[in-house]
Coordinates of C-alpha atoms in Angstrom, one line a residue:
M408 CA 0.0 0.0 0.0
D409 CA 2.8 2.4 0.9
Y410 CA 4.4 1.8 -2.5
A411 CA 1.1 2.5 -4.3
C412 CA 0.6 5.8 -2.4
G413 CA 4.1 6.9 -3.3
D414 CA 3.7 5.9 -6.9
S415 CA 0.4 7.8 -7.3
R416 CA 2.0 10.8 -5.5
R417 CA 4.9 11.1 -8.0
T418 CA 2.6 10.1 -10.8
K419 CA 1.8 13.7 -11.7
K420 CA 5.4 14.7 -11.7
D421 CA 6.4 11.7 -13.7
L422 CA 3.7 12.3 -16.2
K423 CA 4.7 15.9 -16.7
R424 CA 8.3 14.9 -17.1
K425 CA 7.4 12.0 -19.5
R426 CA 5.3 14.4 -21.5
Q427 CA 8.1 16.9 -21.9
F428 CA 10.6 14.2 -22.6
R429 CA 8.4 12.8 -25.3
V430 CA 8.1 16.2 -26.9
F431 CA 11.9 16.6 -26.9
K432 CA 12.3 13.1 -28.3
R433 CA 9.9 13.9 -31.1
G434 CA 12.0 16.9 -31.9
G435 CA 9.2 19.4 -31.3
S436 CA 11.0 22.5 -30.2
F437 CA 7.8 24.5 -30.7
R438 CA 5.7 22.2 -28.5
S439 CA 8.4 22.2 -25.9
S440 CA 8.3 26.0 -25.7
D441 CA 4.5 26.0 -25.5
V442 CA 4.5 23.6 -22.6
K443 CA 7.1 25.7 -20.8
Q444 CA 5.1 28.8 -21.3
K445 CA 1.9 27.2 -20.2
Q446 CA 3.5 25.9 -17.0

């Protein structure tokens, strides 16, 4: 249970990082800038 709690807690952060990483991997500099501005 403890693990699940921690996992769901850093899920939002992980998701955000994964999303940015995906954008970078795709080579979408424009999208990367957009995401940074929206943050």
